[in-house]
XYZ file of C-alpha atoms in Angstrom:
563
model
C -53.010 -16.612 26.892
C -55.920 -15.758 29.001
C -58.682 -17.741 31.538
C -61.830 -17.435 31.404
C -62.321 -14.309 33.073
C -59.940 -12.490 30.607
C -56.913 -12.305 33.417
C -53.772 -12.906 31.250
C -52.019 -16.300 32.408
C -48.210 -16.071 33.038
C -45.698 -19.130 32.548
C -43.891 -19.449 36.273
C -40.876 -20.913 34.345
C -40.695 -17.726 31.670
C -40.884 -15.362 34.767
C -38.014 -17.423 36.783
C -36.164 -17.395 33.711
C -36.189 -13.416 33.369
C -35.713 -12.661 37.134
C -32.531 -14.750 36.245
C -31.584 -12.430 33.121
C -32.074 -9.298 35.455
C -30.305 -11.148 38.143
C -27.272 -11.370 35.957
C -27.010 -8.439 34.238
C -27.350 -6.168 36.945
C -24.532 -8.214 38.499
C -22.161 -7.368 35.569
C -20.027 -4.904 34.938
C -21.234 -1.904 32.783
C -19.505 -1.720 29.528
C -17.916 1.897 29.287
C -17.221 4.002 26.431
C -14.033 4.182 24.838
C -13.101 7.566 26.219
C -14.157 6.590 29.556
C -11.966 3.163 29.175
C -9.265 5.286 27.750
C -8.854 7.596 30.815
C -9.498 4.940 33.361
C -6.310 2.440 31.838
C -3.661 5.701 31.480
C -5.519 7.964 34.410
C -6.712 10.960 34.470
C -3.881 12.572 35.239
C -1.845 11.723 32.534
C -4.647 12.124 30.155
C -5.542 15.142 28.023
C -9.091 15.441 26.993
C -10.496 18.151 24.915
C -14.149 16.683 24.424
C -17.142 18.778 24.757
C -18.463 17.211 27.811
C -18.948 19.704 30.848
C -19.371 16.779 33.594
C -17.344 13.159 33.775
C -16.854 11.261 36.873
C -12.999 11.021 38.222
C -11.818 7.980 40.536
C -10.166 9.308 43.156
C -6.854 7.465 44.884
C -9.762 5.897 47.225
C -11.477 4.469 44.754
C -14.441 6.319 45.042
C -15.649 8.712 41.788
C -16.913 12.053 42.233
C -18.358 14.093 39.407
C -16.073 16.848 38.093
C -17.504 19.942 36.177
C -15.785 21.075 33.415
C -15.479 23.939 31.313
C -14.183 26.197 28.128
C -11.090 26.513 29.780
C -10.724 23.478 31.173
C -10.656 21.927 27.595
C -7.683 24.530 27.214
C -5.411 24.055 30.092
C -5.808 20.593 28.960
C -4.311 20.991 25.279
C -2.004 23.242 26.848
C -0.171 20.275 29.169
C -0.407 18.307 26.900
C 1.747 20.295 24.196
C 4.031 21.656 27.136
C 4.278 17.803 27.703
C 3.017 17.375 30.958
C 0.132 15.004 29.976
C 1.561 12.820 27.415
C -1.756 11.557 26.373
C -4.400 13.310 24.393
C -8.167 12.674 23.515
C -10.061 15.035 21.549
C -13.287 14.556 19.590
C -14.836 17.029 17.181
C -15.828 19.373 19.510
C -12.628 19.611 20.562
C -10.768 19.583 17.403
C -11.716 22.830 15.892
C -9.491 25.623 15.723
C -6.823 23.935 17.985
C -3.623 22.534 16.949
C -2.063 19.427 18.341
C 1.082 18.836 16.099
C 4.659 18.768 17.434
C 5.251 22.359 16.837
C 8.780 23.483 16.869
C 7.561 26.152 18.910
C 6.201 23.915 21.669
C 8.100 22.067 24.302
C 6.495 18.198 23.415
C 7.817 17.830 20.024
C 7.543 14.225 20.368
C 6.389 11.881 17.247
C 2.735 12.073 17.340
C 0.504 8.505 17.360
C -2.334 9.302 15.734
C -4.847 6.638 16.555
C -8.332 7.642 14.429
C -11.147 5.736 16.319
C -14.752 5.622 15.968
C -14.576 7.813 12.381
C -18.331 7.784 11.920
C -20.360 8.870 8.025
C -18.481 12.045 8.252
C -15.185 12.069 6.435
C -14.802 15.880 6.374
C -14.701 15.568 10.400
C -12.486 12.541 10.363
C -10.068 14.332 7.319
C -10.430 18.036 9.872
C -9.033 16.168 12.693
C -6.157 14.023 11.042
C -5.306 18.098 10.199
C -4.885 18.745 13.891
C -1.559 16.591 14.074
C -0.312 16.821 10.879
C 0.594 21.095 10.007
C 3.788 22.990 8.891
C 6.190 24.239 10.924
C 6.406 20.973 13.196
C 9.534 18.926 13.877
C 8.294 15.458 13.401
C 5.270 14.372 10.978
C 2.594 11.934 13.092
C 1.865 8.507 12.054
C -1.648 7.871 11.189
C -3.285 4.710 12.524
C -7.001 3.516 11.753
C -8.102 1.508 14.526
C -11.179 -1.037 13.587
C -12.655 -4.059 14.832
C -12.940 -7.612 13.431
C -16.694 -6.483 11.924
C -15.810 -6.088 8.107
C -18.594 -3.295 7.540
C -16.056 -0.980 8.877
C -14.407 -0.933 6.127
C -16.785 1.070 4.966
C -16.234 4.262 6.918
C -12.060 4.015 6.468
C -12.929 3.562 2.775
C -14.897 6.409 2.630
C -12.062 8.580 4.737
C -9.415 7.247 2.078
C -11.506 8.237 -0.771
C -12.083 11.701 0.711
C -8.316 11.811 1.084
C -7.360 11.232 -1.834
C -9.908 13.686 -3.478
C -8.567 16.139 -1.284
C -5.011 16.090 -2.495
C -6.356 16.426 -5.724
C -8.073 19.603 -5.320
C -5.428 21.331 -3.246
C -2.026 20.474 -4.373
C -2.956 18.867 -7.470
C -0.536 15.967 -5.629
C -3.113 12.447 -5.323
C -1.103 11.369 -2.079
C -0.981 15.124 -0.262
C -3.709 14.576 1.616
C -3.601 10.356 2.052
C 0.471 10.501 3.320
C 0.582 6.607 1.961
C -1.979 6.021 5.142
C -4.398 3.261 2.792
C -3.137 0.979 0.575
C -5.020 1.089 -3.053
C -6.981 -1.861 -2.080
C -8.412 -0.070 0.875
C -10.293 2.403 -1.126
C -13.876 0.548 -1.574
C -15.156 3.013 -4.520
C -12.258 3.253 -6.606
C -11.628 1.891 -10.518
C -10.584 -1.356 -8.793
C -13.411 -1.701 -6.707
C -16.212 -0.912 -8.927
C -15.080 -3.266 -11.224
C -14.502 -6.306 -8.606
C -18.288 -5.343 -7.677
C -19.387 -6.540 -11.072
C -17.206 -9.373 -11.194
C -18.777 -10.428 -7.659
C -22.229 -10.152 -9.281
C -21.454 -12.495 -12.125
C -20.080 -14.848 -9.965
C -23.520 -15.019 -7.691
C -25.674 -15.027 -9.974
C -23.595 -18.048 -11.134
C -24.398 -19.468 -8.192
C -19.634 -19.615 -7.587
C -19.915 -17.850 -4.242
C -19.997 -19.626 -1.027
C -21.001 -16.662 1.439
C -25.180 -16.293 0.210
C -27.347 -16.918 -3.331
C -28.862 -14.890 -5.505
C -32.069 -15.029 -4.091
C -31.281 -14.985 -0.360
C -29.201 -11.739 -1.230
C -32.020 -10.008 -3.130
C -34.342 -10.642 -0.283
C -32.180 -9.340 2.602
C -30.866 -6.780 1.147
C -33.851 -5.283 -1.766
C -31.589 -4.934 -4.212
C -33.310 -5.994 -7.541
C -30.214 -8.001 -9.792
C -32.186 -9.880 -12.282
C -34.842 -8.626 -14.651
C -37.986 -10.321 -15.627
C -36.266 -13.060 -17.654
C -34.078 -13.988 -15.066
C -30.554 -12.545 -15.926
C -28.728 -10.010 -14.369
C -29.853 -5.896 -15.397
C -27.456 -3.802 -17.374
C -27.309 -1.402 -14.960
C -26.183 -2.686 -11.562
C -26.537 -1.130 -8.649
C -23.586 2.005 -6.905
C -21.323 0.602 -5.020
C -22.474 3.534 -2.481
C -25.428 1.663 -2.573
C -24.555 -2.040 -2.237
C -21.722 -1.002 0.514
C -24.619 0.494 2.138
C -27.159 -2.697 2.316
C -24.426 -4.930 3.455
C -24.007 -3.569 6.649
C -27.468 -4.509 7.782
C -26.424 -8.217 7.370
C -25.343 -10.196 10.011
C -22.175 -9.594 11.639
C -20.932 -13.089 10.266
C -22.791 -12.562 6.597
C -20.844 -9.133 6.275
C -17.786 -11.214 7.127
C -17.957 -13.655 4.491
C -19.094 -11.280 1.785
C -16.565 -8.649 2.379
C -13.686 -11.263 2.006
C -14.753 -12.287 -1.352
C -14.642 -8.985 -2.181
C -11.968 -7.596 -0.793
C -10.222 -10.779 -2.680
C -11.272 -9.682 -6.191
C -10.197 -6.068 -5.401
C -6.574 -7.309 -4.189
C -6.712 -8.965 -7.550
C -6.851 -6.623 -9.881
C -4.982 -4.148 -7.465
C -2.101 -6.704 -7.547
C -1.932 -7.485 -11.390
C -1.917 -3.630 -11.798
C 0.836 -3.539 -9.657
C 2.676 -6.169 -11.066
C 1.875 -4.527 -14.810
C 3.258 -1.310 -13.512
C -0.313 0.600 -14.173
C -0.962 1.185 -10.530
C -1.569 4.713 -9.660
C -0.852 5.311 -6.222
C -0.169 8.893 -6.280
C 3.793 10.225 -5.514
C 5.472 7.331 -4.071
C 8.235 9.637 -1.430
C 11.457 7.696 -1.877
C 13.361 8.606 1.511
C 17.562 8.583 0.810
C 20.064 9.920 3.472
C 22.271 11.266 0.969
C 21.337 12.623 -2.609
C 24.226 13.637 -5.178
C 23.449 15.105 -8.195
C 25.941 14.251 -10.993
C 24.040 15.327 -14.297
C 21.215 17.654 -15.405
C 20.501 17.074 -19.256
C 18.061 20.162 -20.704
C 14.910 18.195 -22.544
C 12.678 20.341 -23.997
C 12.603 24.234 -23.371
C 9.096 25.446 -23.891
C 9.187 28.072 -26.709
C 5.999 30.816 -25.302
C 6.770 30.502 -21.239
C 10.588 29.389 -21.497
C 10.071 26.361 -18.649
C 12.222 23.408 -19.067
C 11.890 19.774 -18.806
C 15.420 18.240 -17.253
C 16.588 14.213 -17.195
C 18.591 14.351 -13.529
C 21.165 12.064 -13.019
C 21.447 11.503 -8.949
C 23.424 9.477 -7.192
C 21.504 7.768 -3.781
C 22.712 6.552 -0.514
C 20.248 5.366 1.773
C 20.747 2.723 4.630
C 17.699 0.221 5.676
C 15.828 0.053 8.303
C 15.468 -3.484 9.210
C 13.015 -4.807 11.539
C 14.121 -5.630 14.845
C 14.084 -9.310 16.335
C 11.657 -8.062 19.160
C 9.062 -7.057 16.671
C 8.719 -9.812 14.413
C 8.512 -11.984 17.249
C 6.046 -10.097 18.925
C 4.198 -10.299 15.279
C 4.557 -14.084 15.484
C 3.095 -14.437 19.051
C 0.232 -12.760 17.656
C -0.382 -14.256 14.659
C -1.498 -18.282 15.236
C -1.026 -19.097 11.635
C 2.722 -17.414 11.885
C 5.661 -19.924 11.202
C 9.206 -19.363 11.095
C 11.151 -20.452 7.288
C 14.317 -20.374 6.201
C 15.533 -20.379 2.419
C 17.615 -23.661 2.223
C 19.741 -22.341 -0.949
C 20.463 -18.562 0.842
C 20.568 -19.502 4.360
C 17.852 -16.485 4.459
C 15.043 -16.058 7.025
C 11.498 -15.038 7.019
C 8.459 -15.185 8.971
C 5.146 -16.502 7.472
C 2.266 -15.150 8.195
C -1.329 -15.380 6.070
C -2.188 -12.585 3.772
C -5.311 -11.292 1.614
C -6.202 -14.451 -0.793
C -6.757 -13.546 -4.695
C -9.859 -14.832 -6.074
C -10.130 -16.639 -9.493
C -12.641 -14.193 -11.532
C -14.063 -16.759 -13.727
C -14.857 -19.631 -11.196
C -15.003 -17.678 -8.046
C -12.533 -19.867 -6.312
C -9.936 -18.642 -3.724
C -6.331 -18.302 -3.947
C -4.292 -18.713 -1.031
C -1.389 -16.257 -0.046
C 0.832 -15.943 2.725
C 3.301 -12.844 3.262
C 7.253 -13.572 3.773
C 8.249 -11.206 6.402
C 12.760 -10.445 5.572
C 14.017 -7.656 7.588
C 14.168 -5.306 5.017
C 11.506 -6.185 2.882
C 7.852 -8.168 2.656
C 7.253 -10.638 -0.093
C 3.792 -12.315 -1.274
C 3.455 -15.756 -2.540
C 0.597 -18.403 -3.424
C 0.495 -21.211 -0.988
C 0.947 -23.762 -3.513
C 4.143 -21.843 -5.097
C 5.276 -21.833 -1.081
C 5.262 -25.882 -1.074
C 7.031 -25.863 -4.331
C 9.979 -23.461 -3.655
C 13.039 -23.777 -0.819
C 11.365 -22.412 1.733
C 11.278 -24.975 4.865
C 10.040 -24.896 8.655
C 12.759 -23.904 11.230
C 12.615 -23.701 15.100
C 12.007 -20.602 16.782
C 15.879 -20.148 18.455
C 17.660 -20.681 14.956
C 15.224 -18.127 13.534
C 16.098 -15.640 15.686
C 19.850 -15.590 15.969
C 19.864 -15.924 11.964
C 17.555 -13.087 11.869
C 19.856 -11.097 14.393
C 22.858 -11.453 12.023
C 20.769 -10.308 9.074
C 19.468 -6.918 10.879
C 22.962 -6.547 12.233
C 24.413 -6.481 8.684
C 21.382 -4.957 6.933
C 22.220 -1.777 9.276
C 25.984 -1.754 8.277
C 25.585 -1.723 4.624
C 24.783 1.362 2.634
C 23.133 0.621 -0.825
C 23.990 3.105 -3.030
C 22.608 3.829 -6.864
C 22.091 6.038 -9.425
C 18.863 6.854 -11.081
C 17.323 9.625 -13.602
C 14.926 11.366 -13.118
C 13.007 13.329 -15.694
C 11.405 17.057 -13.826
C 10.443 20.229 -14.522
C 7.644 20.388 -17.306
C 6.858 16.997 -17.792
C 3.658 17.406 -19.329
C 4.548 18.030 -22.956
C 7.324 15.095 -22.889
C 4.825 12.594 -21.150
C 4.322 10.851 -23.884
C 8.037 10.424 -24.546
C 8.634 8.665 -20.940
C 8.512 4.888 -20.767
C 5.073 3.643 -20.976
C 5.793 0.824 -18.568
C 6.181 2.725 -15.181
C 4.186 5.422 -14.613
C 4.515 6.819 -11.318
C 5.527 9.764 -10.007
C 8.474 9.666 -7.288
C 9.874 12.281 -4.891
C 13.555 12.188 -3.018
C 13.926 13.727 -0.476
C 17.540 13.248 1.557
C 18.782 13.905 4.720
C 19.197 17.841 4.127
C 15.567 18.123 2.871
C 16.189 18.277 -0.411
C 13.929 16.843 -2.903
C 13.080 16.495 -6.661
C 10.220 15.222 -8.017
C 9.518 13.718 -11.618
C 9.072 10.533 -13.000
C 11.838 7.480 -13.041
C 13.754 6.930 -16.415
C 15.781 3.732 -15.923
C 18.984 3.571 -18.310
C 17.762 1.595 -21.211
C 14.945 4.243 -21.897
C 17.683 6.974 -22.374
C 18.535 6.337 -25.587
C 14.809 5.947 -27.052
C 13.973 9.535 -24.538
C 17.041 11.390 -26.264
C 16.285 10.324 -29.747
C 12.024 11.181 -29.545
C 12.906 14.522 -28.682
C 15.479 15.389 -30.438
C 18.423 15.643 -27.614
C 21.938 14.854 -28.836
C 24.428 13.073 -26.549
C 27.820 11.560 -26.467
C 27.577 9.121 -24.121
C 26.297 5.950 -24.618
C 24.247 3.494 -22.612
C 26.306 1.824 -19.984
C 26.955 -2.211 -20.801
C 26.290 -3.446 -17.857
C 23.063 -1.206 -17.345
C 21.996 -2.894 -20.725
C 22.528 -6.448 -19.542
C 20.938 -5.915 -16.407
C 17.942 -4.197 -18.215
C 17.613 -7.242 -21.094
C 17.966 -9.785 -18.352
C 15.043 -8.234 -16.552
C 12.867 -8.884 -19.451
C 12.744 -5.191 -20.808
C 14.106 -3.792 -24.919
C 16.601 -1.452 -25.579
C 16.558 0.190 -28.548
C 20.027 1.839 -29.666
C 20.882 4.442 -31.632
C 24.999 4.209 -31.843
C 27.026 2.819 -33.455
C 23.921 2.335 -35.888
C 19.983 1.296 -34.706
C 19.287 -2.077 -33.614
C 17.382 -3.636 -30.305
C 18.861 -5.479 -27.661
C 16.607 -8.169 -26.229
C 15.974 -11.389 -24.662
C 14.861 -14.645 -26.576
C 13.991 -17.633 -26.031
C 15.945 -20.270 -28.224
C 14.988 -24.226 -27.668
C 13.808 -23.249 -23.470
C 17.518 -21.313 -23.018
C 17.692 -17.407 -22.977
C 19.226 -15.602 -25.288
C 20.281 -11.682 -25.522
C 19.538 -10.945 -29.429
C 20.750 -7.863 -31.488
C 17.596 -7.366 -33.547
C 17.838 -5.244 -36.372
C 21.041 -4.773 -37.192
C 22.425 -4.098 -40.859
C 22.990 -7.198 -43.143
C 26.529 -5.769 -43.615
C 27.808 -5.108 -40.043
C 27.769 -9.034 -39.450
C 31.614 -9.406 -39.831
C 32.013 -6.284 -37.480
C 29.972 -7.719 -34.951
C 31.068 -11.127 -35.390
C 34.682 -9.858 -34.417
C 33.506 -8.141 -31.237
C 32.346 -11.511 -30.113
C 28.853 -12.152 -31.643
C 27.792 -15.288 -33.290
C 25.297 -15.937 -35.450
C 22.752 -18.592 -35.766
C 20.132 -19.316 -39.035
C 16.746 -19.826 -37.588
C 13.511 -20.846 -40.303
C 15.957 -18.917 -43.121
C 16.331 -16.162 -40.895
C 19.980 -14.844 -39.649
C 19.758 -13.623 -36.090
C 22.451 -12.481 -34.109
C 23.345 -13.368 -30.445
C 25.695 -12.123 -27.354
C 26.821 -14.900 -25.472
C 25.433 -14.828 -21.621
C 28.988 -15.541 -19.901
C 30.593 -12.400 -21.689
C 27.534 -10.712 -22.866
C 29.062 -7.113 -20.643
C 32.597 -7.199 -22.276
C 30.863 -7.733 -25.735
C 28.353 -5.248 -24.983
C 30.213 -2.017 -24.012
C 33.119 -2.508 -27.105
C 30.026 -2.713 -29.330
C 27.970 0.565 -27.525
C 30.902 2.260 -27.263
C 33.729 1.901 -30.334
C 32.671 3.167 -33.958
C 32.196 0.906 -36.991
C-alpha cells in the first residue's frame, strides 16, 4: 500500500509484531547439530571424532569456548584412543570413514561390543553400506550391533529402505549369501522396493481410487504430488507409476500427510509380509540359528554328483542351546515408555506378557485396518488381532504381580536347556532342491559354541521318508512314532513307505480330529485292526483311524514290525 506521493505505508501493528519475532528468537537457544550435541552431552574428552572439519569450538571447564584447529593427524590420534580405549566414544562421518577401521580388532586393546548407531544416512547407500564396513571386519572378537536411528517423520523410511535394499543386493553379489551383507539388521517389511512392497503399492492405488483410504483422495493426491493415476476415461492406467517414483513425491507432503499415508502402507506391506510368513514362502535370506552345543549323530550320503564327485548329505544333529530371556528391568523400562503398554497374564498358564501396540494389517479389499498388539514372554514375542486379544485368556494384572511372576519365569527360562534334534540336508543342494519339502524354504546356519557351523536347508522327520524314497536312498530305520504324531497333529502328511505305502494324516470327522491311514491295502485291514486301528464306513467308503489317546503306541508297532 502506498499514499499519494508513492511512499509505501507500513502497518505499526505488523512491525510491533516482527520486532517481537526477532525479540524472541534471538533470545533462544540455537539449535546445534547432532555432532555438536553429541560432544557437548559425553564431552569432548571422552569423545572420538574423525570428521573432516579442521575448526570446532571446545567448552572449556570455565564455560567459555575457544576455537580449536584441527588437523590430518588430529583425526588420527583420535581413532587411535579410541581403539586403545581411552575415548570410549566415537563419531566419524564419511570423511572420516575411509580407509580406517573401527571394529574390535583382536589386535587392539578396546575389544569391546561395538554400538553402531547409523544417523543421518542421507541418498547415498554406498556411503551408509562403506561405513557400517568400518565396525563390522574379520579378525575382530565381537561382531557390532547395528542400530538405525530415525525420527517420528515417516519419509525416513525412505533412506533406511533404500540402505536395506542396497544390503541385501550386496550379499547377493559377493557371497552369493542374501543376508551377508544385511546381518538380520531390517526386517522384510522394512525394505520399501521389494516383491512385497511393489505389490502393496498397487493394492494402495485400488483402494484410493476407490475412494477406501482415509489419509487423502484421488484428486487431492494427483494434484500435490503430479502423478497422473487415471486416464482420460477416468480409471486407473495400466502402467502405474515406480515405487522409486511415488516414494519420492511423498516426501514433499506434509509432515502429518506423509504420516498417514505411510501407515496405510506400511500396513498392506506387513500384510502380505505376514501371510508369507505364516505360508512359509518368506525369503529372508540364511536365518543363523545360534546353539551352545552342536552334536552330530548321523550323516546320510544323498546324491553323489557323477562329473565333479560333490555330495549332497541329510545331517542328523543333536542341539543344546539355553535362552536368553529378557530381564525384568528391560521390559519395564519398555512399558514406561510405551503409554499404550499393559501388563496380562494367561489365566489358564499362569503365564505373563507385556502388551504393547504393533504394525496393524490392512484389509486389501475394503481398505479397513486391523488392529494388532505384540505379547512380549521372556523368551519369545507373539502377535495377535485386538479382537482375538478380547476373546482369548489373556486378562489385565497389576504392575507388582507382573513382575515377580515374570522374575520366576526368567529365573527358570535361564536354568533349562532345550535340547533337539534336527536334519539338515548340505552340501550340493541344488540338484536335490526339488526333492526338499516344498513347505519351508529357508536356508539355516548353526553355528555352536566352538564355531562350528553347517549350513543347508531344514528337513523335519516326516519328510524323510518321502526325501529317501525321491532319490533313491535306502534305509533301515523308520520314522520315529512320536515324530509322526507330533508332525500329523501339526497339520502336516506323512507319506510312508514301510511296512507298505500309505499316508498318515489328520481329518476332520463330525468337528473332532482324527489321525487317518490313507491308502492302505484293502487286505492289511485285519493286520492293522490288531495293532489297534479301527475302522469306520464313511459315504461307502472304508477309512481307517488311530485313536488320539494311544495314537504313539499304535504308531511305532505299525512303522516299525513287518506284516
Amino acid at each position: 500500500m502506498v499514499d499519494e506521493h508513492g511512499h509505501p505505508v507500513y502497518n505499526p501493528e505488523a512491525e510491533a509484531a516482527r520486532a517481537d519475532l526477532i525479540e524472541r528468537l534471538c533470545a533462544m537457544p540455537p539449535i546445534m547439530s547432532a555432532l555438536d550435541a553429541l560432544l557437548e552431552h559425553f564431552g569432548h574428552d571422552n569423545v572420538a571424532e574423525v570428521t573432516g572439519r579442521t575448526k570446532r569450538l571446545v567448552t572449556t571447564s570455565d564455560g567459555r569456548q575457544k576455537l580449536e584447529s584441527r588437523s590430518a593427524r588430529t583425526s588420527q590420534a583420535e581413532a587411535a584412543a579410541f581403539m586403545a580405549g581411552k575415548k570410549r566414544n566415537l563419531i566419524f562421518s564419511d570423511a572420516g570413514g575411509t580407509g580406517r577401521s573401527y571394529h574390535a580388532s583382536l589386535d587392539a586393546i578396546n575389544q569391546e561390543q561395538r554400538v553402531h548407531l547409523l544417523l543421518e544416512p542421507g541418498w547415498r547407500a554406498d556411503r551408509a553400506i562403506q561405513g557400517l564396513g568400518r565396525t563390522h571386519r574379520t579378525h575382530q572378537a565381537t561382531p557390532p550391533l547395528f542400530r538405525p536411528v530415525t525420527t517420528d517423520c515417516k519419509g525416513e523410511l525412505r533412506f533406511t529402505s533404500t540402505i536395506a535394499r542396497r544390503l541385501d543386493s550386496l550379499g547377493a553379489l559377493t557371497r552369493g549369501q542374501r543376508q551377508t551383507g544385511g546381518q538380520g539388521l531390517f526386517d522384510p517389511a522394512d525394505n520399501l522396493e521389494s516383491e512385497y512392497a511393489c505389490a502393496a503399492l498397487l493394492s494402495w492405488f485400488d483402494l484410493l481410487a476407490a475412494g477406501k483410504l482415509s489419509s487423502t483422495t484421488l484428486d487431492d493426491f494427483q494434484h500435490r504430488t503430479g502423478l497422473e493415476l487415471c486416464d482420460k476415461d477416468g480409471v486407473l492406467k495400466d502402467e502405474m507409476p515406480p515405487i522409486q517414483r511415488w516414494l519420492n513425491r511423498i516426501l514433499a507432503l506434509p509432515i502429518a500427510l506423509q504420516n498417514s499415508i505411510f501407515d496405510e502402507f506400511l500396513a498392506l506391506i506387513e500384510t502380505r509380509v505376514s501371510a508369507a510368513r505364516d505360508a512359509g514362502r518368506l525369503d529372508v535370506g540364511v536365518e543363523t540359528i545360534m546353539v551352545d552345543k552342536a552334536t552330530l549323530i548321523d550323516d546320510v550320503v544323498l546324491r553323489t554328483d557323477t562329473l565333479t564327485g560333490a555330495t549332497s548329505h541329510l545331517l542328523t544333529i543333536e542341539i543344546a542351546r539355553r535362552r536368553n530371556p529378557v530381564s525384568l528391568e528391560r521390559i519395564l523400562r519398555i512399558a514406561d515408555g510405551d503409554g499404550s503398554a499393559g501388563f496380562m497374564v494367561n489365566r489358564k498358564s499362569g503365564k505373563v506378557a507385556l502388551r504393547t501396540r504393533a504394525r496393524a494389517l490392512m484389509e486389501e479389499k475394503e481398505g479397513t485396518p486391523i488392529p494388532r498388539v505384540e505379547m512380549m514372554r521372556p523368551t519369545r514375542n507373539e502377535y495377535m488381532r485386538e479382537s482375538d486379544l478380547h476373546e482369548s485368556a489373556w486378562e489385565e494384572l497389576d504392575r507388582e504381580t507382573f513382575s515377580s511372576i515374570w522374575s520366576v519365569e526368567v529365573e527358570a527360562a535361564r536354568e533349562n536347556i532345550d535340547s533337539e534334534t534336527i536334519r539338515l540336508a548340505t552340501g550340493l543342494l541344488l540338484p536335490i532342491w526339488s526333492a526338499l519339502p516344498s513347505d519351508h524354504l529357508a536356508v539355516n546356519r548353526i553355528v555352536d559354541g566352538e564355531g562350528r557351523s553347517w549350513l543347508g536347508r531344514l528337513v523335519f522327520d516326516d519328510h524323510v521318508p518321502r526325501l529317501f524314497t525321491k532319490l533313491g536312498v535306502r534305509r533301515s530305520e523308520s520314522l520315529p512314532a512320536d515324530a509322526a504324531v507330533r508332525a500329523v497333529t501339526a497339520g502336516r502328511s506323512i507319506d510312508v513307505t514301510y511296512p507298505f505305502p500309505f499316508t498318515i494324516k489328520r481329518s476332520m470327522v463330525n468337528g473332532s480330529p482324527r489321525i487317518e491311514l490313507a491308502g492302505c491295502p484293502h487286505d492289511r485291514l485285519p493286520w492293522l485292526k490288531f495293532m489297534g486301528c479301527f475302522t469306520e464306513v464313511i459315504q461307502y467308503r472304508t477309512r481307517i483311524f488311530v485313536p488320539l489317546a494311544a495314537a504313539q503306541e499304535i504308531l511305532e508297532k505299525v512303522l516299525v514290525q513287518e506284516v
